[in-house]
Coordinates of C-alpha atoms and ligand atoms in Angstrom, one line a residue:
M11 CA 21.9 -6.4 9.5
K12 CA 22.4 -10.2 9.5
K13 CA 20.9 -13.1 7.6
F14 CA 20.3 -16.3 9.6
T15 CA 19.5 -19.5 7.7
F16 CA 17.5 -22.2 9.4
G17 CA 16.9 -25.6 7.8
T18 CA 16.5 -25.7 4.1
P19 CA 14.7 -22.6 2.9
E20 CA 12.5 -22.7 -0.3
Q21 CA 14.0 -21.3 -3.5
K22 CA 10.9 -19.4 -4.7
V23 CA 11.0 -16.5 -2.2
P24 CA 10.6 -12.7 -2.7
S25 CA 14.3 -12.0 -2.8
A26 CA 14.7 -14.4 -5.7
Y27 CA 12.4 -12.1 -7.8
C28 CA 13.7 -8.7 -6.6
D29 CA 16.1 -7.3 -9.1
G30 CA 17.6 -4.7 -6.8
F31 CA 18.1 -7.1 -3.9
N32 CA 21.2 -6.0 -2.1
Y33 CA 22.2 -7.6 1.2
T34 CA 25.4 -6.7 3.0
E35 CA 26.1 -8.2 6.4
T36 CA 26.9 -5.7 9.2
D37 CA 27.4 -6.2 13.0
C38 CA 24.4 -7.6 14.7
L39 CA 23.6 -8.2 18.4
F40 CA 21.4 -11.2 17.6
S41 CA 23.1 -14.6 17.4
E42 CA 21.9 -18.0 16.2
S43 CA 21.6 -19.2 19.8
D44 CA 18.8 -16.6 20.4
F45 CA 16.5 -18.7 18.1
S46 CA 15.0 -22.2 18.2
F47 CA 14.0 -23.8 15.0
K48 CA 12.1 -27.0 14.1
T49 CA 10.1 -28.5 11.3
T50 CA 6.8 -30.2 11.6
Q51 CA 4.6 -32.1 9.2
K52 CA 3.0 -28.8 8.3
G53 CA 6.0 -26.5 7.8
S54 CA 8.7 -24.8 9.8
V55 CA 8.7 -23.0 13.1
L56 CA 11.1 -20.3 14.3
E57 CA 10.9 -19.0 17.9
F58 CA 12.7 -16.5 20.1
S59 CA 12.0 -14.5 23.3
I60 CA 10.7 -11.0 23.4
A61 CA 10.3 -8.7 26.3
P62 CA 6.7 -8.1 27.5
D63 CA 6.9 -4.4 26.7
T64 CA 7.9 -5.0 23.1
K65 CA 5.8 -3.0 20.5
I66 CA 5.5 -4.7 17.1
F67 CA 4.6 -2.7 14.0
G68 CA 4.4 -3.5 10.3
F69 CA 3.3 -6.7 8.4
G70 CA 2.3 -4.6 5.4
L71 CA -0.9 -2.7 4.8
Q72 CA -2.8 -3.5 8.0
L73 CA -6.0 -1.5 8.2
Y74 CA -7.3 -2.5 11.6
S75 CA -4.5 -2.4 14.1
F76 CA -1.2 -0.8 14.8
D77 CA 0.8 -2.5 17.6
H78 CA 0.6 -6.3 17.0
Y79 CA 2.1 -7.4 20.3
G80 CA 0.2 -10.4 21.7
K81 CA -1.7 -11.0 18.5
K82 CA -1.7 -13.6 15.7
V83 CA -1.0 -12.0 12.3
T84 CA -1.4 -14.2 9.2
V85 CA 0.3 -12.5 6.2
R86 CA -2.2 -13.8 3.6
C87 CA -3.0 -11.9 0.4
N88 CA -6.6 -11.2 0.7
A89 CA -8.4 -8.0 -0.2
D90 CA -11.3 -6.4 1.7
A91 CA -10.5 -8.2 5.0
P92 CA -13.3 -7.2 7.4
R93 CA -11.4 -7.9 10.6
D94 CA -7.9 -7.7 12.2
T95 CA -6.5 -11.1 11.1
G96 CA -3.4 -10.0 9.2
D97 CA -5.1 -10.6 5.8
S98 CA -4.4 -7.8 3.5
H99 CA -4.0 -7.1 -0.2
A100 CA -0.4 -6.0 0.6
P101 CA 0.8 -8.3 3.4
V102 CA 4.5 -8.2 4.1
P103 CA 6.4 -10.6 6.3
F104 CA 8.5 -7.9 7.9
F105 CA 8.0 -6.2 11.3
V106 CA 9.9 -3.7 13.4
T107 CA 10.0 -3.2 17.2
N108 CA 10.6 -0.4 19.6
K109 CA 13.7 -2.4 20.8
G110 CA 16.1 -1.4 18.1
W111 CA 15.5 -4.3 15.7
G112 CA 13.2 -5.6 13.0
M113 CA 13.0 -8.9 11.1
Y114 CA 12.3 -9.8 7.5
F115 CA 11.2 -13.4 6.8
D116 CA 12.0 -14.2 3.1
T117 CA 8.9 -16.3 2.3
A118 CA 6.0 -16.3 -0.2
R119 CA 4.0 -18.5 2.1
Y120 CA 1.0 -17.4 4.2
A121 CA 3.2 -17.2 7.3
E122 CA 1.6 -17.0 10.7
F123 CA 3.2 -14.7 13.3
Y124 CA 2.2 -15.2 16.9
C125 CA 3.6 -12.0 18.4
G126 CA 3.9 -13.1 22.0
V127 CA 2.6 -16.4 23.1
M128 CA 2.9 -18.2 26.5
K129 CA 4.5 -21.6 27.0
P130 CA 4.3 -23.7 30.2
E131 CA 7.7 -22.5 31.3
N132 CA 6.6 -18.8 31.0
G133 CA 4.2 -19.1 34.0
M134 CA 1.1 -17.2 34.6
S135 CA 1.1 -13.6 33.8
D136 CA -2.4 -12.2 34.5
K137 CA -3.2 -13.1 38.1
S138 CA -6.5 -11.2 38.3
D139 CA -9.7 -13.1 39.0
E140 CA -11.9 -10.3 37.8
I141 CA -14.9 -11.5 35.8
K142 CA -15.0 -9.8 32.3
L143 CA -18.4 -9.1 30.9
T144 CA -17.5 -8.0 27.3
T145 CA -15.8 -9.9 24.6
E146 CA -13.3 -7.0 24.1
E147 CA -12.1 -7.3 27.7
L148 CA -12.3 -11.0 27.7
Y149 CA -10.0 -11.4 24.7
A150 CA -7.8 -8.3 25.1
V151 CA -4.1 -8.8 24.9
R152 CA -2.9 -9.8 28.4
K153 CA 0.0 -8.0 30.0
S154 CA 2.8 -10.3 30.9
A155 CA 5.5 -9.8 33.6
D156 CA 8.0 -12.1 31.9
D157 CA 9.4 -12.5 28.5
V158 CA 7.1 -14.2 26.1
T159 CA 7.7 -16.3 23.0
F160 CA 7.5 -14.9 19.4
S161 CA 6.5 -17.8 17.3
A162 CA 6.6 -17.8 13.5
F163 CA 5.1 -20.6 11.4
I164 CA 5.9 -20.9 7.7
P165 CA 3.7 -23.4 6.1
V166 CA 5.0 -26.1 3.7
S167 CA 8.6 -24.9 4.0
R168 CA 11.5 -26.9 5.6
G169 CA 13.5 -23.8 6.4
I170 CA 13.6 -20.1 6.3
D171 CA 16.0 -17.2 5.8
V172 CA 15.5 -14.4 8.3
Y173 CA 17.1 -11.0 8.1
V174 CA 17.6 -9.2 11.4
I175 CA 18.0 -5.5 10.9
E176 CA 19.1 -3.3 13.8
G177 CA 19.0 0.5 13.9
K178 CA 18.9 3.6 16.1
N179 CA 15.2 4.1 15.6
I180 CA 12.4 2.5 13.5
T181 CA 13.0 4.8 10.5
D182 CA 16.6 3.7 10.4
I183 CA 15.5 0.0 10.4
V184 CA 12.9 0.4 7.8
S185 CA 15.3 2.4 5.6
Q186 CA 17.7 -0.4 5.7
Y187 CA 15.0 -2.9 4.7
N188 CA 14.0 -0.6 1.8
M189 CA 17.6 -0.2 0.7
M190 CA 18.0 -4.0 0.8
S191 CA 15.2 -4.2 -1.8
G192 CA 16.9 -1.7 -4.1
G193 CA 15.9 1.7 -2.5
G194 CA 12.7 3.7 -2.7
C195 CA 11.0 4.2 -6.1
S196 CA 11.7 7.0 -8.5
V197 CA 8.7 9.1 -9.5
P198 CA 8.3 12.1 -11.8
E199 CA 7.0 15.4 -10.4
W200 CA 3.9 15.5 -12.5
A201 CA 2.7 12.1 -11.1
L202 CA 2.5 13.7 -7.6
G203 CA -0.2 16.1 -8.8
V204 CA -3.9 15.3 -9.0
L205 CA -5.2 12.1 -10.6
Y206 CA -8.8 11.9 -11.6
R207 CA -10.3 8.6 -12.7
C208 CA -13.4 8.9 -14.9
N209 CA -16.5 6.8 -14.8
G210 CA -15.9 3.3 -16.1
G211 CA -18.5 3.5 -18.8
Y212 CA -17.6 6.9 -20.3
N213 CA -16.9 7.2 -24.0
D214 CA -14.3 9.6 -25.6
E215 CA -16.7 12.6 -25.6
Q216 CA -17.5 12.2 -21.9
I217 CA -13.8 11.9 -21.1
L218 CA -13.1 15.0 -23.0
E219 CA -15.9 16.8 -21.2
V220 CA -14.2 16.0 -17.9
A221 CA -10.9 17.2 -19.2
E222 CA -12.4 20.5 -20.4
Y223 CA -14.4 21.0 -17.2
M224 CA -11.2 20.8 -15.1
R225 CA -9.3 23.3 -17.3
E226 CA -12.3 25.7 -17.7
N227 CA -12.9 25.8 -14.0
G228 CA -9.3 25.9 -13.0
V229 CA -9.5 22.6 -11.0
P230 CA -5.9 21.3 -10.6
C231 CA -5.7 18.0 -12.5
D232 CA -2.6 16.4 -14.0
I233 CA -3.6 12.9 -14.8
L234 CA -6.8 11.4 -16.2
G235 CA -7.5 7.7 -15.6
L236 CA -9.7 5.6 -17.9
E237 CA -11.5 2.7 -16.2
P238 CA -12.7 -0.6 -17.8
G239 CA -14.7 0.8 -20.6
W240 CA -11.7 1.4 -22.9
H241 CA -11.3 -2.4 -23.5
T242 CA -13.4 -4.5 -25.9
H243 CA -13.8 -6.9 -22.9
A244 CA -12.7 -5.9 -19.4
Y245 CA -13.4 -9.0 -17.2
S246 CA -11.2 -10.6 -18.4
C247 CA -9.2 -8.0 -20.3
T248 CA -8.3 -7.7 -24.0
Y249 CA -6.1 -4.6 -23.8
V250 CA -7.7 -3.5 -27.1
W251 CA -9.5 -0.2 -27.5
N252 CA -13.3 -0.5 -27.7
K253 CA -14.1 1.2 -31.0
Q254 CA -17.7 1.9 -30.1
R255 CA -16.8 4.1 -27.2
F256 CA -13.4 5.1 -28.5
P257 CA -13.5 5.2 -32.3
Q258 CA -10.2 7.2 -32.5
P259 CA -8.1 6.5 -29.4
K260 CA -4.9 8.1 -30.7
K261 CA -6.8 11.3 -31.5
L262 CA -8.2 11.4 -28.0
V263 CA -4.8 10.7 -26.4
D264 CA -3.1 13.4 -28.5
R265 CA -5.9 15.9 -27.5
L266 CA -5.5 15.1 -23.8
I267 CA -1.8 15.4 -24.0
D268 CA -2.1 18.8 -25.8
M269 CA -4.3 19.9 -22.9
G270 CA -1.5 19.0 -20.5
Y271 CA -2.8 15.7 -19.2
H272 CA -1.0 12.4 -18.6
I273 CA -3.1 9.3 -19.2
N274 CA -3.4 6.2 -17.0
L275 CA -5.3 3.1 -18.2
W276 CA -7.0 0.6 -16.0
E277 CA -6.5 -3.1 -16.6
H278 CA -5.9 -6.4 -14.8
A279 CA -3.7 -9.3 -15.8
F280 CA -6.3 -11.9 -16.6
V281 CA -6.1 -12.3 -20.4
H282 CA -9.4 -12.7 -22.4
P283 CA -9.5 -15.3 -25.2
D284 CA -10.1 -12.5 -27.7
S285 CA -6.9 -10.7 -26.6
P286 CA -4.2 -10.6 -29.3
I287 CA -1.7 -12.0 -26.7
Y288 CA -3.9 -14.9 -25.5
N289 CA -2.4 -17.6 -27.7
A290 CA 1.2 -16.5 -27.1
L291 CA 0.6 -16.5 -23.4
L292 CA -1.2 -19.8 -23.1
P293 CA 2.0 -22.0 -22.6
Y294 CA 3.2 -19.5 -19.9
S295 CA 0.0 -19.4 -17.9
A296 CA -1.5 -21.1 -14.9
D297 CA -3.7 -24.2 -14.9
Y298 CA -6.7 -22.2 -13.8
C299 CA -8.4 -19.1 -15.3
V300 CA -10.0 -16.0 -13.7
W301 CA -13.1 -14.7 -15.3
G302 CA -12.3 -16.9 -18.3
G303 CA -8.9 -15.2 -18.7
L304 CA -5.4 -16.7 -18.5
V305 CA -3.3 -16.0 -15.5
P306 CA 0.2 -15.3 -16.9
D307 CA 3.2 -16.5 -15.0
F308 CA 5.0 -13.2 -14.7
S309 CA 8.0 -14.9 -13.0
L310 CA 8.9 -16.2 -16.4
P311 CA 10.8 -13.8 -18.7
E312 CA 8.8 -15.1 -21.7
A313 CA 5.4 -14.2 -20.2
R314 CA 6.7 -10.8 -19.2
E315 CA 8.1 -10.2 -22.6
I316 CA 4.8 -11.0 -24.4
F317 CA 2.7 -9.0 -22.0
A318 CA 5.0 -6.0 -21.7
G319 CA 6.0 -6.0 -25.4
Y320 CA 2.3 -5.7 -26.3
H321 CA 1.8 -2.8 -23.9
K322 CA 4.9 -1.1 -25.1
E323 CA 4.0 -1.3 -28.8
N324 CA 0.3 -0.6 -28.6
L325 CA -0.3 1.6 -25.5
T326 CA 2.9 3.2 -24.2
S327 CA 4.0 4.2 -27.7
M328 CA 0.8 6.1 -28.2
G329 CA 1.5 8.3 -25.1
I330 CA 0.2 6.3 -22.1
D331 CA 2.4 6.8 -19.1
G332 CA 0.6 5.1 -16.3
F333 CA -1.5 2.0 -15.6
K334 CA -3.8 0.9 -12.9
A335 CA -2.9 -2.8 -12.4
D336 CA -6.1 -4.0 -10.7
E337 CA -7.4 -7.3 -9.2
C338 CA -4.1 -8.9 -8.6
D339 CA -5.0 -9.6 -5.0
G340 CA -8.1 -11.8 -4.9
S341 CA -10.4 -12.0 -1.9
D342 CA -12.1 -14.7 0.1
Y343 CA -14.4 -12.0 1.4
T344 CA -15.9 -11.0 -2.0
G345 CA -16.8 -14.5 -3.3
G346 CA -13.3 -16.0 -3.8
W347 CA -13.2 -15.1 -7.4
T348 CA -9.5 -15.5 -8.0
F349 CA -7.3 -18.6 -8.8
P350 CA -7.1 -21.3 -6.1
N351 CA -4.1 -21.6 -3.8
H352 CA -3.3 -25.0 -5.3
T353 CA -3.0 -23.6 -8.8
Q354 CA 0.2 -24.7 -10.6
F355 CA 2.2 -22.2 -12.6
P356 CA 4.6 -23.4 -15.3
S357 CA 7.6 -22.0 -13.3
G358 CA 6.7 -24.4 -10.5
L359 CA 5.2 -21.7 -8.3
D360 CA 1.9 -22.6 -6.6
G361 CA -1.2 -20.4 -6.2
E362 CA -0.3 -19.4 -2.6
Q363 CA 3.2 -18.3 -3.6
Y364 CA 1.9 -16.5 -6.7
H365 CA -0.7 -14.6 -4.6
S366 CA 2.1 -13.3 -2.4
L367 CA 4.4 -12.4 -5.4
F368 CA 1.7 -11.3 -8.0
G369 CA 1.8 -7.6 -7.1
A370 CA 5.6 -7.2 -7.4
L371 CA 5.8 -9.4 -10.5
Y372 CA 3.0 -7.5 -12.2
A373 CA 4.6 -4.2 -11.3
K374 CA 7.9 -5.5 -12.7
T375 CA 6.2 -6.5 -16.0
M376 CA 4.4 -3.1 -16.3
M377 CA 7.7 -1.3 -15.8
Q378 CA 9.0 -3.2 -18.8
G379 CA 5.8 -2.3 -20.7
L380 CA 6.3 1.4 -19.9
D381 CA 9.7 1.2 -21.5
K382 CA 11.5 3.3 -19.0
K383 CA 8.9 6.1 -19.1
P384 CA 8.8 7.8 -15.7
T385 CA 5.5 6.9 -14.0
M386 CA 3.7 6.6 -10.7
S387 CA 1.1 4.0 -11.4
E388 CA -1.4 2.1 -9.2
I389 CA -1.6 -1.6 -8.2
R390 CA -4.0 -3.5 -5.9
S391 CA -1.5 -5.8 -4.4
M392 CA 2.1 -5.7 -3.3
G393 CA 4.2 -8.0 -1.1
A394 CA 7.7 -8.1 0.3
L395 CA 10.6 -6.0 -1.0
G396 CA 8.4 -3.7 -3.0
A397 CA 9.9 -0.3 -2.2
S398 CA 11.5 0.3 -5.6
Y399 CA 8.2 -0.1 -7.6
P400 CA 6.5 3.3 -8.3
F401 CA 3.1 1.7 -7.8
V402 CA 0.5 3.0 -5.2
L403 CA -2.0 0.7 -3.5
Y404 CA -5.7 1.4 -3.2
S405 CA -8.7 -0.7 -2.4
D406 CA -12.5 -1.0 -2.7
L407 CA -13.0 -0.3 1.0
S408 CA -14.0 3.2 2.2
N409 CA -13.9 3.2 6.0
I410 CA -12.0 6.4 6.7
T411 CA -10.5 5.2 10.0
A412 CA -9.1 2.1 8.2
F413 CA -7.8 4.3 5.4
L414 CA -5.9 6.5 7.9
T415 CA -4.5 3.4 9.7
G416 CA -3.4 2.2 6.3
V417 CA -1.6 5.5 5.6
V418 CA 0.2 5.4 9.0
N419 CA 1.1 1.7 8.7
S420 CA 2.3 1.8 5.0
G421 CA 5.6 3.5 6.0
F422 CA 6.7 0.4 8.0
S423 CA 6.7 -1.9 5.0
G424 CA 8.1 -0.4 1.8
I425 CA 4.7 0.2 0.3
L426 CA 2.7 3.2 -0.8
W427 CA -1.0 3.6 -0.1
T428 CA -3.6 6.2 -1.2
P429 CA -6.7 6.8 0.9
E430 CA -8.5 7.5 -2.4
V431 CA -11.6 9.6 -2.6
R432 CA -14.5 8.1 -4.4
D433 CA -17.4 10.2 -3.3
G434 CA -19.0 11.6 -0.2
A435 CA -22.4 11.2 1.3
T436 CA -22.2 14.9 2.3
K437 CA -20.2 17.9 1.2
K438 CA -18.3 17.8 4.5
E439 CA -17.4 14.2 4.0
L440 CA -16.1 14.8 0.5
I441 CA -14.0 17.8 1.6
R442 CA -12.6 15.9 4.6
R443 CA -11.6 13.0 2.4
L444 CA -10.1 15.3 -0.2
Q445 CA -8.0 17.0 2.6
M446 CA -6.6 13.6 3.6
V447 CA -5.8 12.4 0.1
T448 CA -4.1 15.8 -0.5
F449 CA -1.6 15.0 2.3
S450 CA -0.9 11.5 1.0
V451 CA 1.5 10.0 -1.5
Q452 CA -1.0 10.0 -4.4
C453 CA -3.8 12.5 -4.7
L454 CA -6.4 10.2 -6.2
I455 CA -10.1 10.9 -6.9
N456 CA -11.4 7.6 -8.2
A457 CA -14.9 8.4 -9.7
W458 CA -15.1 5.1 -11.5
S459 CA -18.6 4.4 -10.3
C460 CA -19.8 8.1 -10.0
P461 CA -22.4 9.1 -12.7
E462 CA -20.9 12.7 -12.6
I463 CA -17.9 14.5 -11.1
P464 CA -18.6 13.9 -7.3
W465 CA -18.6 17.6 -6.2
L466 CA -21.1 18.8 -8.8
K467 CA -24.0 17.7 -6.7
F468 CA -22.8 19.8 -3.8
N469 CA -22.1 22.8 -5.9
C470 CA -18.7 23.4 -4.1
V471 CA -16.1 23.7 -6.9
D472 CA -14.4 26.6 -5.1
E473 CA -13.8 24.6 -1.9
V474 CA -12.5 21.6 -4.0
K475 CA -10.1 24.0 -5.9
Q476 CA -8.9 25.4 -2.6
V477 CA -8.0 21.9 -1.3
L478 CA -6.4 20.7 -4.5
S479 CA -4.4 23.8 -4.9
I480 CA -2.7 23.0 -1.6
R481 CA -1.7 19.7 -3.2
K482 CA -0.2 21.5 -6.1
A483 CA 1.9 23.7 -3.9
L484 CA 3.1 20.6 -2.0
V485 CA 4.4 18.7 -5.1
P486 CA 8.0 20.0 -5.0
E487 CA 8.4 19.1 -1.4
L488 CA 6.8 15.7 -1.9
K489 CA 9.1 15.1 -4.9
K490 CA 12.1 15.8 -2.6
A491 CA 10.7 13.3 -0.1
F492 CA 10.5 10.7 -2.8
D493 CA 14.1 11.5 -3.9
R494 CA 15.2 10.9 -0.3
Y495 CA 13.2 7.6 -0.3
K496 CA 15.1 6.5 -3.4
E497 CA 18.5 7.5 -2.1
T498 CA 18.2 6.5 1.6
G499 CA 15.1 4.4 1.9
V500 CA 13.4 6.8 4.3
P501 CA 9.7 6.7 3.3
P502 CA 7.7 9.9 2.6
V503 CA 5.0 8.8 5.1
R504 CA 5.9 7.6 8.6
A505 CA 4.1 6.8 11.8
L506 CA 5.3 9.1 14.6
V507 CA 6.9 6.1 16.4
M508 CA 9.3 5.7 13.4
D509 CA 11.2 8.9 13.9
Y510 CA 10.4 9.2 17.7
T511 CA 11.0 5.6 18.8
D512 CA 12.1 6.6 22.2
D513 CA 8.9 8.6 22.9
E514 CA 6.4 6.2 24.6
N515 CA 3.6 8.6 23.9
T516 CA 3.8 7.6 20.2
Y517 CA 3.4 3.9 20.7
N518 CA -0.4 4.0 20.2
I519 CA -0.7 6.9 17.8
C520 CA -2.1 5.5 14.6
D521 CA -4.2 8.6 13.6
E522 CA -1.4 11.0 12.9
Y523 CA 1.7 10.7 10.7
L524 CA 4.8 12.4 9.5
F525 CA 4.7 13.6 5.9
C526 CA 7.8 14.4 3.8
E527 CA 10.7 15.6 6.0
D528 CA 9.0 17.6 8.8
M529 CA 5.2 17.8 8.5
L530 CA 2.9 16.2 10.9
V531 CA -0.6 15.5 9.6
A532 CA -3.7 14.6 11.8
P533 CA -6.7 14.1 9.6
F534 CA -10.3 14.1 10.8
T535 CA -12.1 10.8 10.7
D536 CA -15.3 12.0 12.3
F537 CA -16.9 14.0 9.4
E538 CA -19.3 15.7 11.8
S539 CA -16.6 17.2 14.1
D540 CA -14.1 20.0 13.6
T541 CA -12.2 19.2 16.9
R542 CA -9.8 16.4 17.6
E543 CA -6.9 15.6 19.9
I544 CA -3.4 16.2 18.7
Y545 CA 0.0 15.0 20.0
L546 CA 3.1 16.8 18.9
P547 CA 6.4 15.1 19.8
E548 CA 9.5 16.8 21.0
G549 CA 10.5 19.9 19.1
E550 CA 8.9 23.2 18.1
W551 CA 6.0 23.3 15.7
E552 CA 3.9 25.7 13.8
D553 CA 0.5 25.4 12.2
F554 CA 1.0 24.8 8.5
F555 CA -1.8 27.2 7.5
T556 CA -1.7 30.0 10.1
G557 CA 2.0 29.9 11.3
E558 CA 0.8 29.8 14.9
K559 CA 3.6 28.3 17.2
Y560 CA 3.1 25.1 19.2
K561 CA 5.2 23.2 21.7
S562 CA 5.3 19.5 22.1
G563 CA 2.4 17.9 24.0
R564 CA -1.2 16.9 23.8
F565 CA -4.0 19.3 23.1
S566 CA -7.4 19.7 21.6
F567 CA -7.5 21.4 18.2
T568 CA -10.3 22.8 16.2
S569 CA -10.2 23.6 12.5
E570 CA -12.1 23.4 9.2
N571 CA -8.8 22.7 7.6
I572 CA -6.9 19.5 8.0
P573 CA -4.6 19.8 11.0
V574 CA -1.0 20.0 9.7
F575 CA 2.0 21.2 11.7
R576 CA 5.5 21.9 10.5
R577 CA 8.5 21.1 12.7
T578 CA 10.6 24.2 13.0
L579 CA 13.1 22.9 15.5
R580 CA 13.9 19.3 16.5
Ligands
GAL13 C1 -12.2 -2.5 -8.8 C2 -11.2 -1.3 -8.4 C3 -12.0 0.0 -8.7 C4 -12.4 0.1 -10.1 C5 -13.2 -1.2 -10.5 C6 -13.5 -1.2 -12.0 O1 -11.6 -3.6 -8.7 O2 -10.8 -1.4 -7.1 O3 -11.2 1.1 -8.3 O4 -11.3 0.2 -10.9 O5 -12.5 -2.3 -10.2 O6 -14.1 -2.3 -12.4

């Protein structure tokens, strides 16, 4: 691994806010002469050559594509992106290749990565004169015979620090990146169980009803999540219990803990004028509000102390051990409700930088608020160098193919992602979604907008129990995978190409992934079908459920279960 400095980099970059940041130079085949650097009026540009058969993976939680070769990827924090632009609520300026190296750009800017562009000196690549009659064909990435240029543009900046990481395969490269940010996160075993989030408007009796239903019916459930209704005001937030819906919050919390539950509270960081911390936070907040609430500058220790101190004294101390840190992404696609990119924060950060750093800074603040209690919480945004935060990403989208692509891509970038189940239009859809979330880092049923527990209308509690009990059985193995993540940086979910970088068959596989040490999971995305194609890489495998043996290769597979295989021999 080697850091290259070009020009004069900005000071307010992700590594400056990452407590566990740990860079040690090792041998590296790249040298400064491989790059060309310039600044323009708009920012800085770094370029180098890549071979035309380079595969490029990563850039955070990308939901619509896998190999980014030939594409433009803008790492801009933006939730609910409808198309493949690079916009994501967890964009990360780090990518890996199938050529033994990856690169991390230490920037909080909305950097643009042109992953293979032609210059006049590159000559013509596609010599075909064939007339294309669809826009897909017309604009498809062209194959080039020669090397092409990788061009990175970092707006505003006059320089950039780039970390080149080399490794024997992609898992090795990603692990080094994760270790550079302080290692994978530490999570308690209970947090890997089932998390059920209740309807946002429920009162204490309705929450208790859900808690009792789960126990009486033997439905595995370890954590209950309370959504906005627990606050006196939720958009923006007060962080004060609503006494109409929750007259005796401590009594409810004690009761749920007695029943064996952990409790997770929803919130976001925009502070309502009625909140007890509003006045104290005012001098440490941005010059724009969101939903009438302050946007605290969590890069400042004072703001973190006020926000975290309040949580510690009022919520963590009463038994809460998880939070859902919502809305820290913002979205141009849902009305642009968040703070402007030109916002000024008291620390000197601007809105663009804060959007890129918000997730990590919010997670850091909440870890302080949790006062060292073990947790696996949730967050709606994360950026660079985030591996050591035990926070799982989720979204408001629901496209199952995009969710699966998110699972597969998450492993490239030091982020955790749950393809949460909210509901299903049919029983089959609900069960297929549950199967997928069971084999993911966080088994989350987010019924925040469901009038009742989503499976009641299908009368299928036995099937739900069967799926969730598989999750229960998986917990010790998943915990081991998280321990390995912490110690070595190897993420618990990996695209096939990460472990099998030499196997070209894996270069396009974004609908299967490796889970824990040696499971391969291939969820169904077509709810109507029980048959799909599977590819098993080199080694010997057996069906997770039946024990039937399989050799490496491609085949069609039919099952009502989720297809899962265990590698018995490498
Ligand atoms: C959304 C979040 C949902 C739910 C909702 C409550 O932003 O993604 O999961 O928590 O807020 O208002």
